[in-house]
Amino acid sequence: MNRFLKFFLLVIFSATFILGPTSEGKCLEDLSGKPDQHISGSMDYSKAVGQLLQYSPFLTNTSLEVRVRSLDESDSRYAFIPGVTFRTRFYPHQPTESDSNDPYSLEFAVDSYNPIEVYVTLQARKIITRIAVLAHLQAISDALQRLGIGYLELEKMENLETLQKEWIELAKESILFHRNRIATGGSSSLDLQLAEQELEVGNAELEKMAVARATVLDGVKHLIGLQPGQMPDLSLQNVHEQVIDGFDPDRASLDEAKARSVDLKIQHLKVDLQKRNVTVAYARFMPNLLFGLTTTDPLSAQHDRGLFFSVGFELPLWDGLKRFHNISRQKTILQQYNTENSLKETDLESKWKAAQEKLRSAKVQLKLARSQEKLVSLRERQVRIGYNAGREDLATVLAEQRKHIEARKSILTNQLEYEKAVLALRNLSGHLLNSYVSPGSDEKANDDSIPPGQGNPEENSAL
């Protein structure tokens, strides 16, 4: 018996060491330190996306959630092997009439085991892991849209600053014009003060634009995981082509958006998960299996010593109808999730209609701004011709030029709103996420690979 006992203990301890530490723990430790980042060259939107997928702090929480759910799933896999409990007792003093030479008892008890519940629980944990992956993909999608908005705003702000500098130069010319005319009586000191005040307002507006651009730039740096002191060389040429990337809003459809919607996928998985919960509730009525391996009690009158195997089952007879009520509870929750399915689809349809309406409105406003700019441009040209013919003075020309600059600034503002509306529709349709992350990423929740957004950006990108 001693040889058999030593062999059995050796097997137990070996399994403990083999199944103990896992690579999952190491992955969690690796996330505690942030890898060194080396940024070189100009960073366009695509390169910034790679930086975002690898280092963005906004994706860390959902990525860690995927790892936690993967560990839960791993626990469910190991649950197919029931837990084993070892118990022992040593008797320093035995009864004098005892015939036993072994003053101890040993017991290896297997925890109560319900194979149906274990199997269904594993399937449920797989679904929970997929839900976590989808939530991570949704975070990536939102981050991609925020990054695109940042690039669009930075480009328009840079162009607005250029136009504002032109406006300031015209204000300086206006001051010089009135100073020269004061001597001849063509302008008053009030006209000069007004021109100087306009210049001061123009400089303040330029300073305000610079502060706003710095704020947006800081937001972009934080979004992609750069340190405050790092100053990336953002490529702001043809940002529309970089961010929109050939997306045609006229060809986008609601059916495509539904098929790609992460929220709808999560809701469908919730329904599937709840069905598993209903099955688990029924499985609680199944008896739990019991296994054991124990020696005889040294205090008993038994003369045979050795390890004896036992098998049995346990079944609660009365639990206050908790198991029965739990079935009704889980079925009711399933009905709630089925109702939420319809609400989610309705909500997506409402968002789609709102996005399209905003896009149409922005398109009309942009068209109107361009028409007004063309009208102001013609008026400026007319005044300049009159100035060359001696019918208009320089003050009128400068005023029309400044109006033209304001009209061009209005085009930039409306163009930004239009491009943001296109980007929002691209994100809602799922085109934005699928352009940089593999569409089947949510199907790979059971893999041991790093979740999307925390690995090699080349593997997550469709560039």
PDB file of C-alpha atoms in Angstrom, residues 82-373:
ATOM      1  CA  PRO A  82     -13.092  17.170 -11.430  1.00  0.00           C
ATOM      2  CA  GLY A  83     -11.247  18.529  -8.440  1.00  0.00           C
ATOM      3  CA  VAL A  84      -9.578  16.108  -6.062  1.00  0.00           C
ATOM      4  CA  THR A  85      -9.309  16.741  -2.329  1.00  0.00           C
ATOM      5  CA  PHE A  86      -6.793  14.906  -0.152  1.00  0.00           C
ATOM      6  CA  ARG A  87      -7.598  14.359   3.524  1.00  0.00           C
ATOM      7  CA  THR A  88      -5.547  12.578   6.162  1.00  0.00           C
ATOM      8  CA  ARG A  89      -5.724  11.964   9.890  1.00  0.00           C
ATOM      9  CA  PHE A  90      -2.999  10.691  12.227  1.00  0.00           C
ATOM     10  CA  TYR A  91      -3.777   9.028  15.589  1.00  0.00           C
ATOM     11  CA  PRO A  92      -0.881   9.322  18.079  1.00  0.00           C
ATOM     12  CA  HIS A  93      -2.745   7.010  20.509  1.00  0.00           C
ATOM     13  CA  GLN A  94      -4.912   4.149  19.347  1.00  0.00           C
ATOM     14  CA  PRO A  95      -7.180   1.935  21.384  1.00  0.00           C
ATOM     15  CA  THR A  96      -5.281  -0.946  22.938  1.00  0.00           C
ATOM     16  CA  GLU A  97      -7.643  -3.463  21.408  1.00  0.00           C
ATOM     17  CA  SER A  98      -7.083  -2.062  17.878  1.00  0.00           C
ATOM     18  CA  ASP A  99      -5.413  -4.502  15.478  1.00  0.00           C
ATOM     19  CA  SER A 100      -4.297  -1.782  13.080  1.00  0.00           C
ATOM     20  CA  ASN A 101      -0.601  -1.109  12.605  1.00  0.00           C
ATOM     21  CA  ASP A 102      -1.228   2.103  10.616  1.00  0.00           C
ATOM     22  CA  PRO A 103      -2.123   5.017  12.936  1.00  0.00           C
ATOM     23  CA  TYR A 104      -3.461   7.167  10.080  1.00  0.00           C
ATOM     24  CA  SER A 105      -6.286   7.341   7.566  1.00  0.00           C
ATOM     25  CA  LEU A 106      -6.096   8.640   3.996  1.00  0.00           C
ATOM     26  CA  GLU A 107      -8.871   9.814   1.687  1.00  0.00           C
ATOM     27  CA  PHE A 108      -8.894  11.081  -1.884  1.00  0.00           C
ATOM     28  CA  ALA A 109     -12.301  12.615  -2.536  1.00  0.00           C
ATOM     29  CA  VAL A 110     -13.443  13.877  -5.927  1.00  0.00           C
ATOM     30  CA  ASP A 111     -15.623  16.998  -5.814  1.00  0.00           C
ATOM     31  CA  SER A 112     -19.251  16.613  -6.867  1.00  0.00           C
ATOM     32  CA  TYR A 113     -19.287  16.399 -10.649  1.00  0.00           C
ATOM     33  CA  ASN A 114     -22.043  17.247 -13.135  1.00  0.00           C
ATOM     34  CA  PRO A 115     -20.674  16.649 -16.666  1.00  0.00           C
ATOM     35  CA  ILE A 116     -23.651  18.287 -18.411  1.00  0.00           C
ATOM     36  CA  GLU A 117     -23.286  21.455 -16.366  1.00  0.00           C
ATOM     37  CA  VAL A 118     -19.527  21.498 -16.982  1.00  0.00           C
ATOM     38  CA  TYR A 119     -19.993  21.196 -20.746  1.00  0.00           C
ATOM     39  CA  VAL A 120     -22.673  23.886 -20.958  1.00  0.00           C
ATOM     40  CA  THR A 121     -20.636  26.200 -18.717  1.00  0.00           C
ATOM     41  CA  LEU A 122     -17.664  25.895 -21.066  1.00  0.00           C
ATOM     42  CA  GLN A 123     -19.830  26.818 -24.046  1.00  0.00           C
ATOM     43  CA  ALA A 124     -21.144  29.819 -22.096  1.00  0.00           C
ATOM     44  CA  ARG A 125     -17.630  30.945 -21.194  1.00  0.00           C
ATOM     45  CA  LYS A 126     -16.669  30.765 -24.881  1.00  0.00           C
ATOM     46  CA  ILE A 127     -19.553  33.089 -25.714  1.00  0.00           C
ATOM     47  CA  ILE A 128     -18.542  35.487 -22.923  1.00  0.00           C
ATOM     48  CA  THR A 129     -15.020  35.584 -24.342  1.00  0.00           C
ATOM     49  CA  ARG A 130     -16.387  36.407 -27.795  1.00  0.00           C
ATOM     50  CA  ILE A 131     -18.504  39.180 -26.293  1.00  0.00           C
ATOM     51  CA  ALA A 132     -15.371  40.615 -24.673  1.00  0.00           C
ATOM     52  CA  VAL A 133     -13.557  40.469 -28.023  1.00  0.00           C
ATOM     53  CA  LEU A 134     -16.440  42.251 -29.730  1.00  0.00           C
ATOM     54  CA  ALA A 135     -16.446  44.934 -27.025  1.00  0.00           C
ATOM     55  CA  HIS A 136     -12.729  45.367 -27.706  1.00  0.00           C
ATOM     56  CA  LEU A 137     -13.430  45.704 -31.435  1.00  0.00           C
ATOM     57  CA  GLN A 138     -16.085  48.326 -30.678  1.00  0.00           C
ATOM     58  CA  ALA A 139     -13.529  50.286 -28.660  1.00  0.00           C
ATOM     59  CA  ILE A 140     -11.140  50.082 -31.621  1.00  0.00           C
ATOM     60  CA  SER A 141     -13.866  51.318 -33.974  1.00  0.00           C
ATOM     61  CA  ASP A 142     -14.638  54.315 -31.757  1.00  0.00           C
ATOM     62  CA  ALA A 143     -10.928  55.104 -31.427  1.00  0.00           C
ATOM     63  CA  LEU A 144     -10.447  54.964 -35.209  1.00  0.00           C
ATOM     64  CA  GLN A 145     -13.274  57.460 -35.683  1.00  0.00           C
ATOM     65  CA  ARG A 146     -11.856  59.790 -33.021  1.00  0.00           C
ATOM     66  CA  LEU A 147      -8.449  59.604 -34.637  1.00  0.00           C
ATOM     67  CA  GLY A 148      -9.933  60.385 -38.046  1.00  0.00           C
ATOM     68  CA  ILE A 149     -11.799  63.379 -36.644  1.00  0.00           C
ATOM     69  CA  GLY A 150      -8.550  64.593 -35.092  1.00  0.00           C
ATOM     70  CA  TYR A 151      -6.740  64.435 -38.431  1.00  0.00           C
ATOM     71  CA  LEU A 152      -9.568  66.219 -40.235  1.00  0.00           C
ATOM     72  CA  GLU A 153      -9.709  68.973 -37.615  1.00  0.00           C
ATOM     73  CA  LEU A 154      -5.948  69.483 -37.622  1.00  0.00           C
ATOM     74  CA  GLU A 155      -5.887  69.876 -41.400  1.00  0.00           C
ATOM     75  CA  LYS A 156      -8.745  72.402 -41.396  1.00  0.00           C
ATOM     76  CA  MET A 157      -7.256  74.320 -38.457  1.00  0.00           C
ATOM     77  CA  GLU A 158      -3.936  74.587 -40.262  1.00  0.00           C
ATOM     78  CA  ASN A 159      -5.676  75.955 -43.353  1.00  0.00           C
ATOM     79  CA  LEU A 160      -7.779  78.325 -41.242  1.00  0.00           C
ATOM     80  CA  GLU A 161      -4.634  79.710 -39.627  1.00  0.00           C
ATOM     81  CA  THR A 162      -3.176  80.345 -43.074  1.00  0.00           C
ATOM     82  CA  LEU A 163      -6.297  82.264 -44.114  1.00  0.00           C
ATOM     83  CA  GLN A 164      -6.302  84.154 -40.828  1.00  0.00           C
ATOM     84  CA  LYS A 165      -2.733  85.283 -41.454  1.00  0.00           C
ATOM     85  CA  GLU A 166      -3.831  86.573 -44.864  1.00  0.00           C
ATOM     86  CA  TRP A 167      -6.665  88.414 -43.125  1.00  0.00           C
ATOM     87  CA  ILE A 168      -4.185  90.004 -40.697  1.00  0.00           C
ATOM     88  CA  GLU A 169      -2.000  91.164 -43.562  1.00  0.00           C
ATOM     89  CA  LEU A 170      -5.016  92.863 -45.124  1.00  0.00           C
ATOM     90  CA  ALA A 171      -5.802  94.510 -41.766  1.00  0.00           C
ATOM     91  CA  LYS A 172      -2.248  95.862 -41.665  1.00  0.00           C
ATOM     92  CA  GLU A 173      -2.657  97.248 -45.169  1.00  0.00           C
ATOM     93  CA  SER A 174      -5.896  98.888 -44.045  1.00  0.00           C
ATOM     94  CA  ILE A 175      -4.087 100.584 -41.118  1.00  0.00           C
ATOM     95  CA  LEU A 176      -1.371 101.854 -43.445  1.00  0.00           C
ATOM     96  CA  PHE A 177      -3.995 103.117 -45.878  1.00  0.00           C
ATOM     97  CA  HIS A 178      -5.851 105.124 -43.226  1.00  0.00           C
ATOM     98  CA  ARG A 179      -2.608 106.549 -41.800  1.00  0.00           C
ATOM     99  CA  ASN A 180      -1.626 107.856 -45.204  1.00  0.00           C
ATOM    100  CA  ARG A 181      -5.092 109.314 -45.784  1.00  0.00           C
ATOM    101  CA  ILE A 182      -5.303 111.127 -42.466  1.00  0.00           C
ATOM    102  CA  ALA A 183      -2.802 113.702 -43.686  1.00  0.00           C
ATOM    103  CA  THR A 184      -4.992 114.514 -46.698  1.00  0.00           C
ATOM    104  CA  GLY A 185      -8.250 114.392 -44.752  1.00  0.00           C
ATOM    105  CA  GLY A 186      -9.510 111.303 -46.561  1.00  0.00           C
ATOM    106  CA  SER A 187      -9.728 109.305 -43.289  1.00  0.00           C
ATOM    107  CA  SER A 188     -10.376 110.222 -39.699  1.00  0.00           C
ATOM    108  CA  SER A 189      -8.627 109.100 -36.547  1.00  0.00           C
ATOM    109  CA  LEU A 190     -11.710 107.029 -35.771  1.00  0.00           C
ATOM    110  CA  ASP A 191     -11.220 105.097 -39.026  1.00  0.00           C
ATOM    111  CA  LEU A 192      -7.634 104.436 -38.007  1.00  0.00           C
ATOM    112  CA  GLN A 193      -8.650 103.269 -34.538  1.00  0.00           C
ATOM    113  CA  LEU A 194     -11.237 100.975 -36.047  1.00  0.00           C
ATOM    114  CA  ALA A 195      -8.644  99.434 -38.381  1.00  0.00           C
ATOM    115  CA  GLU A 196      -6.192  98.963 -35.501  1.00  0.00           C
ATOM    116  CA  GLN A 197      -8.893  97.323 -33.379  1.00  0.00           C
ATOM    117  CA  GLU A 198      -9.686  94.957 -36.257  1.00  0.00           C
ATOM    118  CA  LEU A 199      -6.022  93.991 -36.385  1.00  0.00           C
ATOM    119  CA  GLU A 200      -6.018  93.294 -32.652  1.00  0.00           C
ATOM    120  CA  VAL A 201      -9.126  91.119 -32.975  1.00  0.00           C
ATOM    121  CA  GLY A 202      -7.527  89.278 -35.902  1.00  0.00           C
ATOM    122  CA  ASN A 203      -4.364  88.540 -33.895  1.00  0.00           C
ATOM    123  CA  ALA A 204      -6.464  87.326 -30.951  1.00  0.00           C
ATOM    124  CA  GLU A 205      -8.419  85.045 -33.303  1.00  0.00           C
ATOM    125  CA  LEU A 206      -5.164  83.636 -34.669  1.00  0.00           C
ATOM    126  CA  GLU A 207      -3.919  82.956 -31.146  1.00  0.00           C
ATOM    127  CA  LYS A 208      -7.206  81.249 -30.305  1.00  0.00           C
ATOM    128  CA  MET A 209      -6.844  79.028 -33.376  1.00  0.00           C
ATOM    129  CA  ALA A 210      -3.310  78.056 -32.342  1.00  0.00           C
ATOM    130  CA  VAL A 211      -4.486  77.083 -28.846  1.00  0.00           C
ATOM    131  CA  ALA A 212      -7.360  75.035 -30.282  1.00  0.00           C
ATOM    132  CA  ARG A 213      -5.028  73.246 -32.693  1.00  0.00           C
ATOM    133  CA  ALA A 214      -2.596  72.433 -29.854  1.00  0.00           C
ATOM    134  CA  THR A 215      -5.475  71.005 -27.817  1.00  0.00           C
ATOM    135  CA  VAL A 216      -6.581  68.751 -30.680  1.00  0.00           C
ATOM    136  CA  LEU A 217      -2.971  67.671 -31.274  1.00  0.00           C
ATOM    137  CA  ASP A 218      -2.579  66.718 -27.598  1.00  0.00           C
ATOM    138  CA  GLY A 219      -5.766  64.689 -27.844  1.00  0.00           C
ATOM    139  CA  VAL A 220      -4.450  62.822 -30.884  1.00  0.00           C
ATOM    140  CA  LYS A 221      -1.111  62.113 -29.170  1.00  0.00           C
ATOM    141  CA  HIS A 222      -2.854  60.789 -26.071  1.00  0.00           C
ATOM    142  CA  LEU A 223      -5.192  58.680 -28.200  1.00  0.00           C
ATOM    143  CA  ILE A 224      -2.353  56.899 -30.012  1.00  0.00           C
ATOM    144  CA  GLY A 225      -0.340  56.434 -26.825  1.00  0.00           C
ATOM    145  CA  LEU A 226       2.402  59.046 -27.222  1.00  0.00           C
ATOM    146  CA  GLN A 227       4.005  60.845 -24.310  1.00  0.00           C
ATOM    147  CA  PRO A 228       3.241  64.579 -23.778  1.00  0.00           C
ATOM    148  CA  GLY A 229       6.791  65.558 -24.756  1.00  0.00           C
ATOM    149  CA  GLN A 230       6.725  63.648 -28.040  1.00  0.00           C
ATOM    150  CA  MET A 231       5.961  65.703 -31.121  1.00  0.00           C
ATOM    151  CA  PRO A 232       5.018  63.554 -34.120  1.00  0.00           C
ATOM    152  CA  ASP A 233       5.319  64.842 -37.661  1.00  0.00           C
ATOM    153  CA  LEU A 234       1.717  64.379 -38.759  1.00  0.00           C
ATOM    154  CA  SER A 235       1.116  64.219 -42.496  1.00  0.00           C
ATOM    155  CA  LEU A 236      -1.819  66.555 -43.113  1.00  0.00           C
ATOM    156  CA  GLN A 237      -1.751  66.429 -46.907  1.00  0.00           C
ATOM    157  CA  ASN A 238      -4.879  65.032 -48.558  1.00  0.00           C
ATOM    158  CA  VAL A 239      -6.337  64.062 -45.200  1.00  0.00           C
ATOM    159  CA  HIS A 240      -9.732  63.461 -46.793  1.00  0.00           C
ATOM    160  CA  GLU A 241      -8.279  60.657 -48.921  1.00  0.00           C
ATOM    161  CA  GLN A 242      -6.368  59.287 -45.918  1.00  0.00           C
ATOM    162  CA  VAL A 243      -9.355  59.109 -43.586  1.00  0.00           C
ATOM    163  CA  ILE A 244     -12.259  58.436 -45.946  1.00  0.00           C
ATOM    164  CA  ASP A 245     -10.132  56.004 -47.993  1.00  0.00           C
ATOM    165  CA  GLY A 246     -12.419  55.703 -51.004  1.00  0.00           C
ATOM    166  CA  PHE A 247     -15.602  55.173 -48.982  1.00  0.00           C
ATOM    167  CA  ASP A 248     -18.681  56.124 -51.002  1.00  0.00           C
ATOM    168  CA  PRO A 249     -21.537  57.155 -48.679  1.00  0.00           C
ATOM    169  CA  ASP A 250     -24.064  56.834 -51.514  1.00  0.00           C
ATOM    170  CA  ARG A 251     -23.327  53.107 -51.841  1.00  0.00           C
ATOM    171  CA  ALA A 252     -23.502  52.328 -48.118  1.00  0.00           C
ATOM    172  CA  SER A 253     -26.603  50.403 -47.094  1.00  0.00           C
ATOM    173  CA  LEU A 254     -28.451  49.738 -43.865  1.00  0.00           C
ATOM    174  CA  ASP A 255     -28.356  45.981 -44.457  1.00  0.00           C
ATOM    175  CA  GLU A 256     -24.570  46.131 -44.656  1.00  0.00           C
ATOM    176  CA  ALA A 257     -24.468  48.110 -41.427  1.00  0.00           C
ATOM    177  CA  LYS A 258     -26.648  45.529 -39.675  1.00  0.00           C
ATOM    178  CA  ALA A 259     -24.482  42.671 -40.902  1.00  0.00           C
ATOM    179  CA  ARG A 260     -21.330  44.371 -39.595  1.00  0.00           C
ATOM    180  CA  SER A 261     -22.764  45.950 -36.444  1.00  0.00           C
ATOM    181  CA  VAL A 262     -20.768  44.978 -33.373  1.00  0.00           C
ATOM    182  CA  ASP A 263     -23.648  45.913 -31.064  1.00  0.00           C
ATOM    183  CA  LEU A 264     -26.027  43.565 -32.863  1.00  0.00           C
ATOM    184  CA  LYS A 265     -23.455  40.766 -32.767  1.00  0.00           C
ATOM    185  CA  ILE A 266     -23.029  41.262 -29.025  1.00  0.00           C
ATOM    186  CA  GLN A 267     -26.799  41.221 -28.539  1.00  0.00           C
ATOM    187  CA  HIS A 268     -27.154  37.980 -30.511  1.00  0.00           C
ATOM    188  CA  LEU A 269     -24.411  36.427 -28.411  1.00  0.00           C
ATOM    189  CA  LYS A 270     -26.195  37.530 -25.250  1.00  0.00           C
ATOM    190  CA  VAL A 271     -29.290  35.678 -26.416  1.00  0.00           C
ATOM    191  CA  ASP A 272     -27.201  32.595 -27.174  1.00  0.00           C
ATOM    192  CA  LEU A 273     -25.519  32.872 -23.773  1.00  0.00           C
ATOM    193  CA  GLN A 274     -28.840  33.121 -22.004  1.00  0.00           C
ATOM    194  CA  LYS A 275     -30.024  29.950 -23.749  1.00  0.00           C
ATOM    195  CA  ARG A 276     -27.001  28.226 -22.210  1.00  0.00           C
ATOM    196  CA  ASN A 277     -28.015  29.603 -18.812  1.00  0.00           C
ATOM    197  CA  VAL A 278     -31.462  28.052 -19.245  1.00  0.00           C
ATOM    198  CA  THR A 279     -29.801  24.709 -20.012  1.00  0.00           C
ATOM    199  CA  VAL A 280     -27.613  25.033 -16.913  1.00  0.00           C
ATOM    200  CA  ALA A 281     -30.712  25.710 -14.829  1.00  0.00           C
ATOM    201  CA  TYR A 282     -32.212  22.430 -16.055  1.00  0.00           C
ATOM    202  CA  ALA A 283     -28.899  20.617 -15.485  1.00  0.00           C
ATOM    203  CA  ARG A 284     -29.090  21.475 -11.776  1.00  0.00           C
ATOM    204  CA  PHE A 285     -31.804  18.787 -11.499  1.00  0.00           C
ATOM    205  CA  MET A 286     -29.300  16.129 -12.599  1.00  0.00           C
ATOM    206  CA  PRO A 287     -27.553  14.197  -9.800  1.00  0.00           C
ATOM    207  CA  ASN A 288     -23.918  15.015  -9.092  1.00  0.00           C
ATOM    208  CA  LEU A 289     -21.473  12.136  -9.327  1.00  0.00           C
ATOM    209  CA  LEU A 290     -19.191  11.334  -6.390  1.00  0.00           C
ATOM    210  CA  PHE A 291     -15.925   9.383  -6.475  1.00  0.00           C
ATOM    211  CA  GLY A 292     -13.571   8.527  -3.631  1.00  0.00           C
ATOM    212  CA  LEU A 293     -10.505   6.540  -2.644  1.00  0.00           C
ATOM    213  CA  THR A 294      -9.943   5.996   1.090  1.00  0.00           C
ATOM    214  CA  THR A 295      -8.367   3.722   3.657  1.00  0.00           C
ATOM    215  CA  THR A 296     -10.203   2.042   6.492  1.00  0.00           C
ATOM    216  CA  ASP A 297     -10.538   3.899   9.752  1.00  0.00           C
ATOM    217  CA  PRO A 298      -7.840   2.811  12.262  1.00  0.00           C
ATOM    218  CA  LEU A 299     -10.451   3.146  15.045  1.00  0.00           C
ATOM    219  CA  SER A 300     -12.807   0.679  13.400  1.00  0.00           C
ATOM    220  CA  ALA A 301     -12.855  -3.020  13.981  1.00  0.00           C
ATOM    221  CA  GLN A 302     -11.858  -3.773  10.414  1.00  0.00           C
ATOM    222  CA  HIS A 303      -8.663  -5.807  10.075  1.00  0.00           C
ATOM    223  CA  ASP A 304      -8.164  -5.229   6.342  1.00  0.00           C
ATOM    224  CA  ARG A 305      -6.003  -2.270   5.446  1.00  0.00           C
ATOM    225  CA  GLY A 306      -5.723  -0.720   1.981  1.00  0.00           C
ATOM    226  CA  LEU A 307      -7.211   1.837  -0.397  1.00  0.00           C
ATOM    227  CA  PHE A 308     -10.855   1.294  -1.289  1.00  0.00           C
ATOM    228  CA  PHE A 309     -12.615   2.921  -4.248  1.00  0.00           C
ATOM    229  CA  SER A 310     -16.179   4.228  -3.940  1.00  0.00           C
ATOM    230  CA  VAL A 311     -18.667   5.796  -6.359  1.00  0.00           C
ATOM    231  CA  GLY A 312     -22.049   7.395  -5.775  1.00  0.00           C
ATOM    232  CA  PHE A 313     -24.206  10.406  -6.423  1.00  0.00           C
ATOM    233  CA  GLU A 314     -25.959  13.191  -4.566  1.00  0.00           C
ATOM    234  CA  LEU A 315     -29.269  14.838  -5.398  1.00  0.00           C
ATOM    235  CA  PRO A 316     -30.887  17.590  -3.323  1.00  0.00           C
ATOM    236  CA  LEU A 317     -34.464  16.635  -2.557  1.00  0.00           C
ATOM    237  CA  TRP A 318     -35.706  19.973  -1.246  1.00  0.00           C
ATOM    238  CA  ASP A 319     -34.122  23.381  -1.789  1.00  0.00           C
ATOM    239  CA  GLY A 320     -37.096  25.684  -1.346  1.00  0.00           C
ATOM    240  CA  LEU A 321     -37.933  25.496  -5.087  1.00  0.00           C
ATOM    241  CA  LYS A 322     -34.798  27.497  -5.884  1.00  0.00           C
ATOM    242  CA  ARG A 323     -33.880  25.351  -8.886  1.00  0.00           C
ATOM    243  CA  PHE A 324     -37.423  25.468 -10.233  1.00  0.00           C
ATOM    244  CA  HIS A 325     -37.648  29.226  -9.816  1.00  0.00           C
ATOM    245  CA  ASN A 326     -34.230  29.654 -11.406  1.00  0.00           C
ATOM    246  CA  ILE A 327     -35.530  28.049 -14.623  1.00  0.00           C
ATOM    247  CA  SER A 328     -38.385  30.566 -14.768  1.00  0.00           C
ATOM    248  CA  ARG A 329     -35.954  33.365 -13.989  1.00  0.00           C
ATOM    249  CA  GLN A 330     -33.540  32.422 -16.766  1.00  0.00           C
ATOM    250  CA  LYS A 331     -36.367  32.044 -19.297  1.00  0.00           C
ATOM    251  CA  THR A 332     -37.674  35.499 -18.381  1.00  0.00           C
ATOM    252  CA  ILE A 333     -34.227  37.011 -18.873  1.00  0.00           C
ATOM    253  CA  LEU A 334     -34.089  35.273 -22.268  1.00  0.00           C
ATOM    254  CA  GLN A 335     -37.348  36.984 -23.240  1.00  0.00           C
ATOM    255  CA  GLN A 336     -35.837  40.311 -22.196  1.00  0.00           C
ATOM    256  CA  TYR A 337     -32.813  39.751 -24.431  1.00  0.00           C
ATOM    257  CA  ASN A 338     -35.045  38.796 -27.360  1.00  0.00           C
ATOM    258  CA  THR A 339     -36.929  42.059 -26.874  1.00  0.00           C
ATOM    259  CA  GLU A 340     -33.651  43.968 -26.712  1.00  0.00           C
ATOM    260  CA  ASN A 341     -32.728  42.452 -30.070  1.00  0.00           C
ATOM    261  CA  SER A 342     -35.559  44.308 -31.760  1.00  0.00           C
ATOM    262  CA  LEU A 343     -34.744  47.486 -29.853  1.00  0.00           C
ATOM    263  CA  LYS A 344     -31.091  47.292 -30.922  1.00  0.00           C
ATOM    264  CA  GLU A 345     -32.077  46.946 -34.570  1.00  0.00           C
ATOM    265  CA  THR A 346     -34.505  49.845 -34.268  1.00  0.00           C
ATOM    266  CA  ASP A 347     -31.828  51.951 -32.595  1.00  0.00           C
ATOM    267  CA  LEU A 348     -29.379  51.161 -35.393  1.00  0.00           C
ATOM    268  CA  GLU A 349     -31.963  52.140 -37.993  1.00  0.00           C
ATOM    269  CA  SER A 350     -32.551  55.439 -36.177  1.00  0.00           C
ATOM    270  CA  LYS A 351     -28.812  56.142 -35.995  1.00  0.00           C
ATOM    271  CA  TRP A 352     -28.469  55.304 -39.683  1.00  0.00           C
ATOM    272  CA  LYS A 353     -31.257  57.676 -40.690  1.00  0.00           C
ATOM    273  CA  ALA A 354     -29.856  60.406 -38.441  1.00  0.00           C
ATOM    274  CA  ALA A 355     -26.365  59.961 -39.916  1.00  0.00           C
ATOM    275  CA  GLN A 356     -27.696  60.143 -43.459  1.00  0.00           C
ATOM    276  CA  GLU A 357     -29.765  63.215 -42.643  1.00  0.00           C
ATOM    277  CA  LYS A 358     -26.753  64.908 -41.083  1.00  0.00           C
ATOM    278  CA  LEU A 359     -24.709  64.024 -44.158  1.00  0.00           C
ATOM    279  CA  ARG A 360     -27.315  65.516 -46.506  1.00  0.00           C
ATOM    280  CA  SER A 361     -27.557  68.665 -44.386  1.00  0.00           C
ATOM    281  CA  ALA A 362     -23.766  69.065 -44.294  1.00  0.00           C
ATOM    282  CA  LYS A 363     -23.610  68.547 -48.060  1.00  0.00           C
ATOM    283  CA  VAL A 364     -26.204  71.270 -48.646  1.00  0.00           C
ATOM    284  CA  GLN A 365     -24.408  73.654 -46.283  1.00  0.00           C
ATOM    285  CA  LEU A 366     -21.110  73.011 -48.060  1.00  0.00           C
ATOM    286  CA  LYS A 367     -22.704  73.638 -51.435  1.00  0.00           C
ATOM    287  CA  LEU A 368     -24.208  76.875 -50.144  1.00  0.00           C
ATOM    288  CA  ALA A 369     -20.855  78.004 -48.684  1.00  0.00           C
ATOM    289  CA  ARG A 370     -19.138  77.380 -52.013  1.00  0.00           C
ATOM    290  CA  SER A 371     -21.826  79.331 -53.878  1.00  0.00           C
ATOM    291  CA  GLN A 372     -21.461  82.232 -51.469  1.00  0.00           C
ATOM    292  CA  GLU A 373     -17.674  82.124 -51.849  1.00  0.00           C
TER     293      GLU A 373
END
